[in-house]
XYZ file of C-alpha atoms in Angstrom:
570
model
C 183.362 18.588 323.317
C 181.346 15.427 322.712
C 181.893 12.273 324.758
C 183.315 9.118 323.242
C 179.970 7.390 323.784
C 178.019 10.048 321.865
C 180.540 9.955 319.000
C 180.274 6.168 318.893
C 176.466 6.374 318.788
C 176.623 8.828 315.888
C 179.005 6.556 313.984
C 176.962 3.394 314.549
C 173.690 5.084 313.612
C 175.189 6.532 310.432
C 176.546 3.103 309.523
C 173.180 1.446 310.154
C 171.333 3.910 307.920
C 173.865 3.473 305.124
C 173.531 -0.311 305.318
C 169.726 -0.067 305.242
C 170.053 2.137 302.175
C 172.407 -0.349 300.509
C 175.695 1.454 301.143
C 173.981 4.842 300.899
C 175.594 8.112 299.992
C 178.040 10.028 302.190
C 175.374 12.745 302.397
C 173.080 10.255 304.143
C 175.767 9.142 306.582
C 176.598 12.724 307.457
C 172.943 13.645 308.005
C 172.304 10.527 310.120
C 175.304 11.258 312.353
C 174.246 14.888 312.748
C 170.621 14.120 313.603
C 171.794 11.674 316.296
C 174.149 14.356 317.617
C 171.397 16.968 317.693
C 169.020 14.750 319.667
C 171.802 13.944 322.159
C 172.240 17.703 322.632
C 168.532 18.228 323.389
C 167.258 19.172 319.940
C 164.265 17.459 318.341
C 165.581 17.545 314.787
C 168.423 18.604 312.501
C 168.057 21.882 310.625
C 169.855 21.183 307.333
C 169.842 24.895 306.528
C 171.928 25.587 309.633
C 174.700 23.150 308.671
C 174.635 23.287 304.849
C 177.993 24.367 303.419
C 179.692 24.256 306.845
C 182.672 22.198 307.949
C 181.826 20.001 310.941
C 183.546 17.439 313.157
C 182.990 13.805 312.133
C 182.397 11.046 314.724
C 185.842 9.573 313.931
C 187.566 12.815 314.909
C 188.103 14.191 311.419
C 186.159 16.927 309.669
C 183.669 16.949 306.805
C 182.127 19.612 304.619
C 178.335 19.527 304.551
C 176.736 19.769 301.093
C 174.723 22.791 300.007
C 171.098 22.496 301.073
C 169.497 21.609 297.720
C 172.040 18.861 296.937
C 171.758 17.474 300.469
C 167.968 17.297 300.354
C 168.077 15.662 296.902
C 170.526 12.976 298.081
C 168.423 12.225 301.179
C 165.193 11.936 299.191
C 166.868 9.405 296.864
C 168.323 7.307 299.704
C 165.281 5.112 300.304
C 165.480 5.473 304.097
C 164.342 9.100 304.332
C 160.598 9.649 303.997
C 158.224 12.548 303.619
C 155.902 13.515 306.471
C 153.263 10.971 305.420
C 155.681 8.034 305.110
C 157.055 5.490 307.557
C 160.840 5.604 307.177
C 163.725 5.710 309.705
C 164.226 9.421 309.011
C 161.538 11.968 308.156
C 162.323 15.051 306.063
C 160.180 18.146 306.370
C 162.565 20.547 304.615
C 164.749 21.937 305.995
C 164.157 19.817 309.123
C 165.273 16.185 309.397
C 163.886 13.990 312.193
C 164.271 10.558 313.676
C 160.927 8.903 312.937
C 159.861 8.654 316.565
C 160.630 12.313 317.299
C 158.643 13.404 314.268
C 155.774 11.338 315.672
C 156.104 12.831 319.165
C 156.052 16.362 317.781
C 152.999 15.721 315.629
C 151.114 14.128 318.524
C 151.738 17.188 320.703
C 150.824 19.656 317.955
C 147.679 17.739 316.944
C 146.494 17.503 320.548
C 146.951 21.212 321.224
C 145.333 22.371 317.987
C 142.345 20.062 318.523
C 141.787 20.548 322.262
C 142.427 24.285 322.188
C 139.389 24.761 319.961
C 137.107 22.446 321.974
C 134.562 23.809 324.420
C 133.862 21.662 327.493
C 130.577 19.773 327.308
C 127.571 21.826 328.447
C 129.700 24.981 328.631
C 127.710 27.634 330.474
C 129.294 31.047 330.027
C 126.893 32.783 332.396
C 127.534 30.396 335.295
C 131.256 30.618 334.643
C 131.151 34.435 334.736
C 129.267 34.365 338.038
C 131.777 31.943 339.565
C 134.728 33.991 338.325
C 133.265 37.170 339.855
C 132.910 35.422 343.226
C 136.298 33.696 343.334
C 138.222 36.598 341.753
C 136.617 39.683 343.323
C 137.961 43.085 342.307
C 140.125 44.197 345.217
C 140.593 47.790 344.073
C 137.950 49.539 341.918
C 140.634 52.025 340.791
C 142.878 49.257 339.424
C 143.395 49.654 335.653
C 145.602 46.595 335.089
C 143.697 43.469 333.996
C 143.180 40.694 336.522
C 145.552 38.249 334.846
C 144.599 35.419 337.211
C 140.904 35.819 336.431
C 141.619 35.891 332.700
C 143.723 32.739 333.047
C 140.898 30.950 334.875
C 138.404 31.963 332.170
C 140.663 30.556 329.433
C 141.345 27.355 331.356
C 137.622 26.685 331.838
C 136.606 27.629 328.295
C 138.531 24.982 326.345
C 140.027 21.508 326.656
C 143.629 22.776 326.702
C 145.342 25.738 328.342
C 148.819 26.860 329.369
C 149.218 29.200 332.331
C 152.718 30.669 332.310
C 154.049 32.986 334.976
C 157.169 33.787 336.924
C 157.689 33.269 340.665
C 155.079 34.913 342.851
C 152.522 35.488 340.086
C 150.045 33.151 341.766
C 149.928 30.096 339.493
C 148.846 27.626 342.175
C 146.452 30.127 343.778
C 144.814 30.562 340.392
C 144.672 26.815 339.819
C 143.006 26.173 343.183
C 140.193 28.515 342.137
C 140.021 26.876 338.718
C 139.610 23.493 340.408
C 136.800 24.863 342.580
C 134.970 26.242 339.543
C 135.570 23.030 337.621
C 133.863 21.113 340.431
C 131.030 23.646 340.765
C 130.238 23.445 337.072
C 129.868 19.687 337.356
C 132.631 18.933 334.902
C 133.897 15.921 336.874
C 130.647 13.995 336.598
C 130.976 13.081 332.944
C 134.377 11.445 332.553
C 136.155 10.877 335.838
C 138.614 12.485 338.185
C 140.730 15.574 338.625
C 144.384 14.533 338.689
C 147.406 16.593 339.778
C 150.912 15.796 338.579
C 154.428 17.168 338.080
C 157.614 15.897 336.406
C 159.410 15.100 339.694
C 158.399 13.865 343.128
C 159.689 17.055 344.701
C 157.612 19.236 342.371
C 154.559 17.028 342.932
C 154.893 17.400 346.714
C 155.152 21.188 346.387
C 152.050 21.317 344.161
C 150.156 19.105 346.593
C 150.994 21.309 349.571
C 150.246 24.531 347.671
C 146.794 23.296 346.604
C 146.015 22.160 350.159
C 146.887 25.565 351.567
C 145.039 27.525 348.883
C 141.936 25.357 349.176
C 141.211 26.438 352.755
C 140.653 30.075 351.773
C 138.375 29.489 348.787
C 134.993 31.221 348.699
C 132.998 28.113 347.873
C 130.854 25.431 349.500
C 132.467 22.804 351.789
C 131.494 20.005 349.388
C 133.320 21.784 346.570
C 136.477 22.096 348.689
C 136.157 18.403 349.532
C 136.038 17.520 345.819
C 139.390 19.209 345.128
C 142.075 16.497 345.150
C 144.656 16.380 347.947
C 147.279 14.273 346.219
C 149.736 15.017 343.422
C 152.017 12.422 341.839
C 154.836 12.271 339.314
C 153.837 12.074 335.659
C 155.433 8.654 335.331
C 153.414 7.380 338.266
C 150.237 9.003 336.924
C 150.670 7.230 333.607
C 151.617 3.906 335.173
C 155.231 3.583 334.079
C 156.838 0.313 335.188
C 159.509 -2.138 334.021
C 156.675 -4.089 332.417
C 155.468 -1.228 330.219
C 153.003 1.633 330.316
C 149.608 1.200 331.887
C 147.922 4.241 330.370
C 148.461 5.015 326.707
C 146.539 5.311 323.446
C 144.821 1.913 323.835
C 144.070 2.293 327.543
C 143.176 5.906 328.265
C 143.616 7.568 331.643
C 140.222 7.934 333.398
C 140.228 11.680 334.028
C 138.209 14.783 333.313
C 140.972 17.278 334.179
C 144.741 16.801 334.440
C 146.883 19.607 335.907
C 150.648 19.441 335.333
C 152.874 21.827 337.296
C 156.498 22.736 336.437
C 155.724 21.929 332.803
C 158.986 23.509 331.619
C 160.715 20.367 332.923
C 158.644 17.999 330.746
C 160.485 16.641 327.701
C 158.868 15.976 324.320
C 158.485 12.165 324.581
C 156.833 12.421 328.008
C 154.510 15.229 326.868
C 153.476 13.183 323.838
C 152.835 10.121 326.012
C 150.652 12.166 328.367
C 148.619 13.743 325.583
C 147.956 10.499 323.731
C 146.797 8.879 327.007
C 144.034 11.434 327.693
C 140.430 10.763 326.660
C 138.768 13.150 324.226
C 136.650 14.824 326.898
C 139.583 15.433 329.272
C 140.979 18.931 329.809
C 144.750 19.397 330.142
C 146.115 22.381 332.056
C 149.864 23.058 331.976
C 151.491 25.343 334.573
C 155.007 26.674 334.397
C 157.433 29.458 333.703
C 158.363 29.597 330.025
C 161.591 31.474 330.878
C 162.993 28.688 333.075
C 165.396 25.948 332.098
C 164.000 23.219 329.870
C 164.143 19.491 330.487
C 167.538 17.814 330.418
C 165.998 15.457 327.835
C 165.193 16.511 324.219
C 162.873 19.434 323.668
C 161.952 22.818 325.121
C 158.282 21.965 324.990
C 156.667 24.586 327.207
C 158.630 27.414 325.593
C 157.831 26.127 322.099
C 154.129 25.787 322.951
C 153.973 29.350 324.298
C 155.801 30.788 321.294
C 153.710 28.803 318.841
C 150.393 29.781 320.419
C 151.465 33.423 320.636
C 152.581 33.555 317.000
C 149.445 31.774 315.857
C 147.187 34.144 317.764
C 145.690 31.321 319.846
C 145.109 33.533 322.881
C 142.317 31.256 323.977
C 144.819 28.561 324.958
C 147.605 30.694 326.474
C 147.386 32.737 329.667
C 150.355 34.707 330.960
C 150.405 35.932 334.560
C 152.285 39.233 334.488
C 151.915 40.653 337.995
C 154.320 39.430 340.671
C 152.951 39.549 344.211
C 156.296 38.382 345.606
C 158.499 40.978 343.910
C 156.966 44.491 343.994
C 158.142 47.292 341.705
C 161.041 48.226 344.023
C 162.378 44.670 344.248
C 165.884 44.067 342.968
C 165.128 40.398 342.306
C 162.093 41.385 340.254
C 164.054 43.991 338.262
C 166.972 41.587 337.788
C 164.783 38.732 336.558
C 163.086 41.028 334.013
C 166.445 42.203 332.688
C 167.725 38.637 332.399
C 164.787 37.093 330.542
C 164.637 40.218 328.389
C 168.237 39.593 327.319
C 169.635 42.854 328.756
C 172.929 41.776 330.316
C 174.244 45.292 330.916
C 170.956 46.222 332.588
C 171.124 43.091 334.755
C 174.663 43.963 335.885
C 173.572 47.524 336.636
C 170.782 46.216 338.880
C 173.184 43.859 340.669
C 175.545 46.741 341.388
C 172.896 49.343 342.275
C 172.792 50.250 345.990
C 169.104 51.109 345.571
C 168.449 47.361 345.296
C 169.817 45.934 348.565
C 168.263 42.512 347.925
C 170.678 41.753 345.031
C 174.466 41.986 344.779
C 177.383 41.082 342.510
C 180.727 39.573 343.482
C 183.466 39.380 340.860
C 185.108 35.963 340.541
C 188.401 37.553 339.527
C 189.604 37.465 343.143
C 192.160 34.968 344.455
C 190.620 31.432 344.309
C 191.695 30.610 347.877
C 190.051 33.793 349.123
C 186.856 32.930 347.233
C 186.865 29.435 348.685
C 187.303 30.733 352.245
C 184.461 33.231 351.743
C 182.176 30.528 350.350
C 182.942 27.994 353.086
C 182.408 30.660 355.746
C 178.909 31.330 354.364
C 178.150 27.603 354.317
C 179.492 27.251 357.855
C 177.219 30.016 359.171
C 174.194 28.374 357.605
C 175.229 24.975 358.947
C 175.326 26.433 362.451
C 171.752 27.702 362.110
C 170.425 24.311 361.017
C 172.481 22.161 363.393
C 171.654 24.308 366.446
C 167.892 24.230 365.852
C 165.942 22.809 368.784
C 163.642 20.562 366.704
C 163.899 18.771 363.329
C 161.047 20.920 361.985
C 162.925 24.071 362.963
C 166.119 22.727 361.376
C 164.338 21.925 358.099
C 162.796 25.390 358.065
C 166.243 26.911 358.623
C 167.583 24.798 355.766
C 165.290 26.644 353.370
C 166.702 30.009 354.420
C 169.867 29.747 352.311
C 171.155 27.869 349.268
C 174.369 27.756 347.282
C 173.549 27.119 343.627
C 176.212 26.407 341.030
C 175.914 26.217 337.266
C 178.218 23.179 337.155
C 178.747 19.843 338.883
C 182.486 19.714 338.172
C 185.268 22.262 338.395
C 186.747 24.172 341.339
C 183.418 25.860 342.144
C 181.116 23.085 340.980
C 178.828 21.360 343.461
C 181.019 18.273 343.813
C 184.053 20.218 345.040
C 181.991 22.586 347.196
C 180.212 19.705 348.938
C 183.432 17.759 349.422
C 185.229 20.728 350.983
C 182.249 21.693 353.147
C 181.891 18.130 354.437
C 185.607 17.950 355.237
C 185.328 21.215 357.162
C 182.142 20.416 359.080
C 182.223 16.661 359.643
C 184.113 15.401 362.692
C 185.311 12.457 360.601
C 185.738 14.377 357.359
C 182.806 12.685 355.629
C 179.945 10.218 356.004
C 176.816 11.039 357.972
C 177.070 13.763 360.593
C 174.770 16.082 362.511
C 173.546 18.876 360.234
C 174.508 17.180 356.959
C 172.077 18.219 354.188
C 171.242 15.431 351.732
C 169.529 15.306 348.346
C 167.874 12.120 347.107
C 169.015 11.177 343.594
C 166.636 8.312 342.772
C 162.950 7.620 343.316
C 161.844 5.262 346.105
C 158.072 4.953 345.979
C 158.018 2.703 349.037
C 159.624 5.389 351.190
C 157.884 8.170 349.255
C 161.218 9.830 348.623
C 161.923 11.155 345.154
C 164.779 12.435 343.042
C 165.452 16.008 344.183
C 163.980 15.693 347.702
C 166.168 17.345 350.327
C 166.495 16.573 354.031
C 168.866 16.717 356.981
C 170.850 14.211 358.992
C 170.308 15.156 362.649
C 170.812 13.750 366.129
C 167.383 12.497 367.157
C 166.290 13.376 370.687
C 163.702 10.569 370.507
C 166.430 8.008 369.783
C 169.034 8.855 372.426
C 170.786 11.283 370.089
C 171.411 8.745 367.312
C 171.549 10.065 363.773
C 168.352 9.996 361.733
C 167.389 11.409 358.357
C 164.576 13.972 358.484
C 162.431 15.170 355.573
C 159.467 17.564 355.392
C 156.063 15.855 355.386
C 153.132 18.212 354.975
C 152.934 20.213 358.187
C 155.287 17.834 360.035
C 158.473 15.816 359.493
C 159.399 12.239 358.613
C 162.329 10.400 360.170
C 164.108 7.267 359.017
C 167.373 5.465 359.549
C 170.161 6.866 357.356
C 170.878 3.329 356.149
C 167.419 3.223 354.559
C 168.023 6.273 352.414
C 167.887 5.662 348.644
C 170.781 6.934 346.531
C 171.676 10.408 347.757
C 174.443 12.995 347.967
C 175.599 15.812 350.232
C 173.757 19.033 349.388
C 175.497 22.060 350.866
C 175.436 23.176 347.223
C 173.203 21.968 344.374
C 173.125 22.636 340.654
C 170.686 25.169 339.278
C 169.005 22.336 337.361
C 168.378 20.418 340.593
C 167.026 23.535 342.305
C 164.082 23.881 339.920
C 160.797 23.878 341.807
C 162.495 24.997 345.057
C 162.471 28.310 346.906
C 165.001 29.755 349.347
C 165.010 33.024 351.251
C 168.612 33.800 350.263
C 170.545 32.421 347.279
C 174.227 32.521 346.435
C 174.500 31.784 342.696
C 177.940 30.791 341.376
C 178.630 31.036 337.643
C 181.851 29.677 336.099
C 184.609 32.170 335.337
C 185.025 30.817 331.791
C 182.615 29.884 329.036
C 180.618 26.687 329.384
C 178.032 25.024 327.137
C 175.541 24.874 330.027
C 175.635 28.633 330.614
C 172.589 30.306 329.131
C 170.001 32.970 329.874
C 167.519 30.456 331.278
C 170.043 29.039 333.747
C 170.805 32.500 335.176
C 167.090 33.344 335.349
C 166.234 30.057 337.057
C 169.011 30.516 339.621
C 168.102 34.054 340.660
C 164.366 33.363 340.826
C 164.847 30.573 343.382
C 165.362 33.419 345.893
C 162.456 35.077 347.686
C 164.372 37.717 349.698
C 167.910 38.173 348.391
C 170.359 36.840 345.820
C 174.130 37.231 345.494
C 175.664 36.397 342.111
C 179.306 35.367 341.816
C 180.705 35.503 338.315
C 182.911 36.984 335.651
C 181.501 40.073 333.916
C 182.149 38.926 330.332
C 180.910 35.398 330.985
C 177.774 36.764 332.637
C 177.030 39.055 329.689
C 177.630 36.210 327.244
C 175.209 33.961 329.138
C 172.454 36.586 329.064
C 172.981 36.955 325.304
C 172.614 33.185 324.834
C 169.034 31.952 325.155
C 168.477 28.230 324.791
C 167.510 27.388 321.236
C 166.527 23.792 320.800
C 165.658 22.973 317.214
C 162.128 21.731 316.619
C 159.187 22.296 314.315
C 156.622 22.659 317.101
C 156.434 26.460 316.996
C 155.790 26.369 313.236
C 153.196 23.598 313.591
C 151.249 25.528 316.229
C 151.604 28.942 314.597
C 150.252 27.651 311.283
C-alpha cells in the first residue's frame, strides 16, 4: 500500500508533465505517475514492458489500464516532454525504459566511469614489480592447495586498472586483502603522482569499522615501516569525503577530489545518486576500489548499484574489474551459518530450512512463529533479559560494550507486534526501574550524525553507571581500543536498541543473532534481508518465522529496475 504522500507526489508530477506538454495525453500522465512511483519504491526507471496492458492503481485511488507497449511509446515520443537518450527533456525514453532525466544522467555517469576506468592501466604500470610484491604479501600457505588464492587475484585486479570491485561474503577477508593492496599501492609509488589514499564508507559506523580493520591488518603486513606509515589511519563517511554541507558540495565535477586511490567499504549501501556524485568527483588518474557483499541488502534510496555493477561486469566478461572472494575463513565447510547463507543467496528455501532444522549444524536453529504470541513474547524478553544481565553486570564499560556485541535481536520490521519498536518498548518497561528513560544497561543507537561528537547514524553504545562519576549515568561508546563517555543529555537523536532492524544492522557483527521474520507477507521481506540478517552472526543464529513466509522470502530476490546491467554488459 502506498502512502498518501507518495500518491500525492505521483499526481502532482503527472499533472506538471501534462501541463508542460500542453494538456498532454493520458498515456503521458500515466507514465509520469508510474515513473515517480517506481523511483519512490527504489527503482531507477519504469519498464514500460512490465506494465503495458496491465490494470494499475491510479494516484486518486481508482484504476487505469496501461496501453500496449507500442502505442504507449508512440504517445510518449509525440508528447514533447519525453526525449531520446541524447536529448534534454524531463523524461528520457530508452525503450522500454523510461527515466526521470536526472536518474538517466546518474546511470550514464556510473556506466561511463566504470567502462572507462576499468580499461585504464595505472601510470607506469610495472607488472614484474607487482608480481614480486604479490608473491611476498600473499605467500602460498599450502603447496598442495589447488583452489586459487582469491585474495591474491583480487589484489592483482585492483592494482592493474583504475576501477575494481571486490565482492565477498562475511569472513572472506575483504579488509585484509585491501590492507595488502594499500601497501602495494604505496610501494609502487602510485601516491606520488596525484595525491592521497582516502578511505570511506556510506555511514559513520561502517567508516569506523573500516578504519579499525585497516589499523589492525596493517600491523601484520610484510612490508617496510615507511610503507605501513603511508597507509591511512582514518576513514570517513562518503558525504564527509565529498564535502557535503547545507551550502552545497565541495568536491564535484568542477572541483575534483585530490586523491590517487579511493576505497569505499560496504558499497552495497551506496545509492545511485551518491555513487554518481563520487565518480564524477574523481580525477582521471584516481583509482576507485569498491568493497562489499553483492548479496546483501541494497541502499534504502533508489538503486541496487553494487549488485547491478557485479552482474553487468560478469555478463560483459569484464573480469579485469570484478574480483569475487569465494573462500570463507570464518565459516568452514562444517559451519551451519556458512551452509545456510549459501542456500539463501542461492534461492534454495527448502535447503535453507533443512539446514536450520538439521542437528548436525548446532550453530543454526529454527523456531516456528505459529506458537502462542504471549509465549513467544515471554521467550523473547527472557533472552533479552539474560543478555541485559551480562552487560549491566560487567565490571568496566569496555567489558560491557564487548558483552553487548555477543548477542543481537534483529527484526525485519520496525512496526508490528514483533517489530523493533514494540520489542524495545516492552524490554525497557521490563528492565527499567522507572519503565523508560535512561537506565543502567540501556543499549542506545544513534539515529543522526553529529560530527562534533563524532557519533554517527547507526552507532551503538550503552548507558551505564560511571564509577568515575560517583555512579551517575553516562553514555559509553567504543573508541578504537578504548571507550568514550559523555553525558546522556549530550547524545544526538537516538533510540533504545535491545532490538534493531536488519537494515540498521548492516556493517555490524554479533556472536549470536536472533532473527525475527514476520508471520505474514511483507513488502520488505526478500532474500537479501534474510541473508543479511543471518550473516551478522559469527557463532550462532536462531531464526524465528513462519515456514511459508520464509520460503516466499527466499524465492523473492530484490529486483530494482535499472539499465545499468545492460549498459555495462554491452
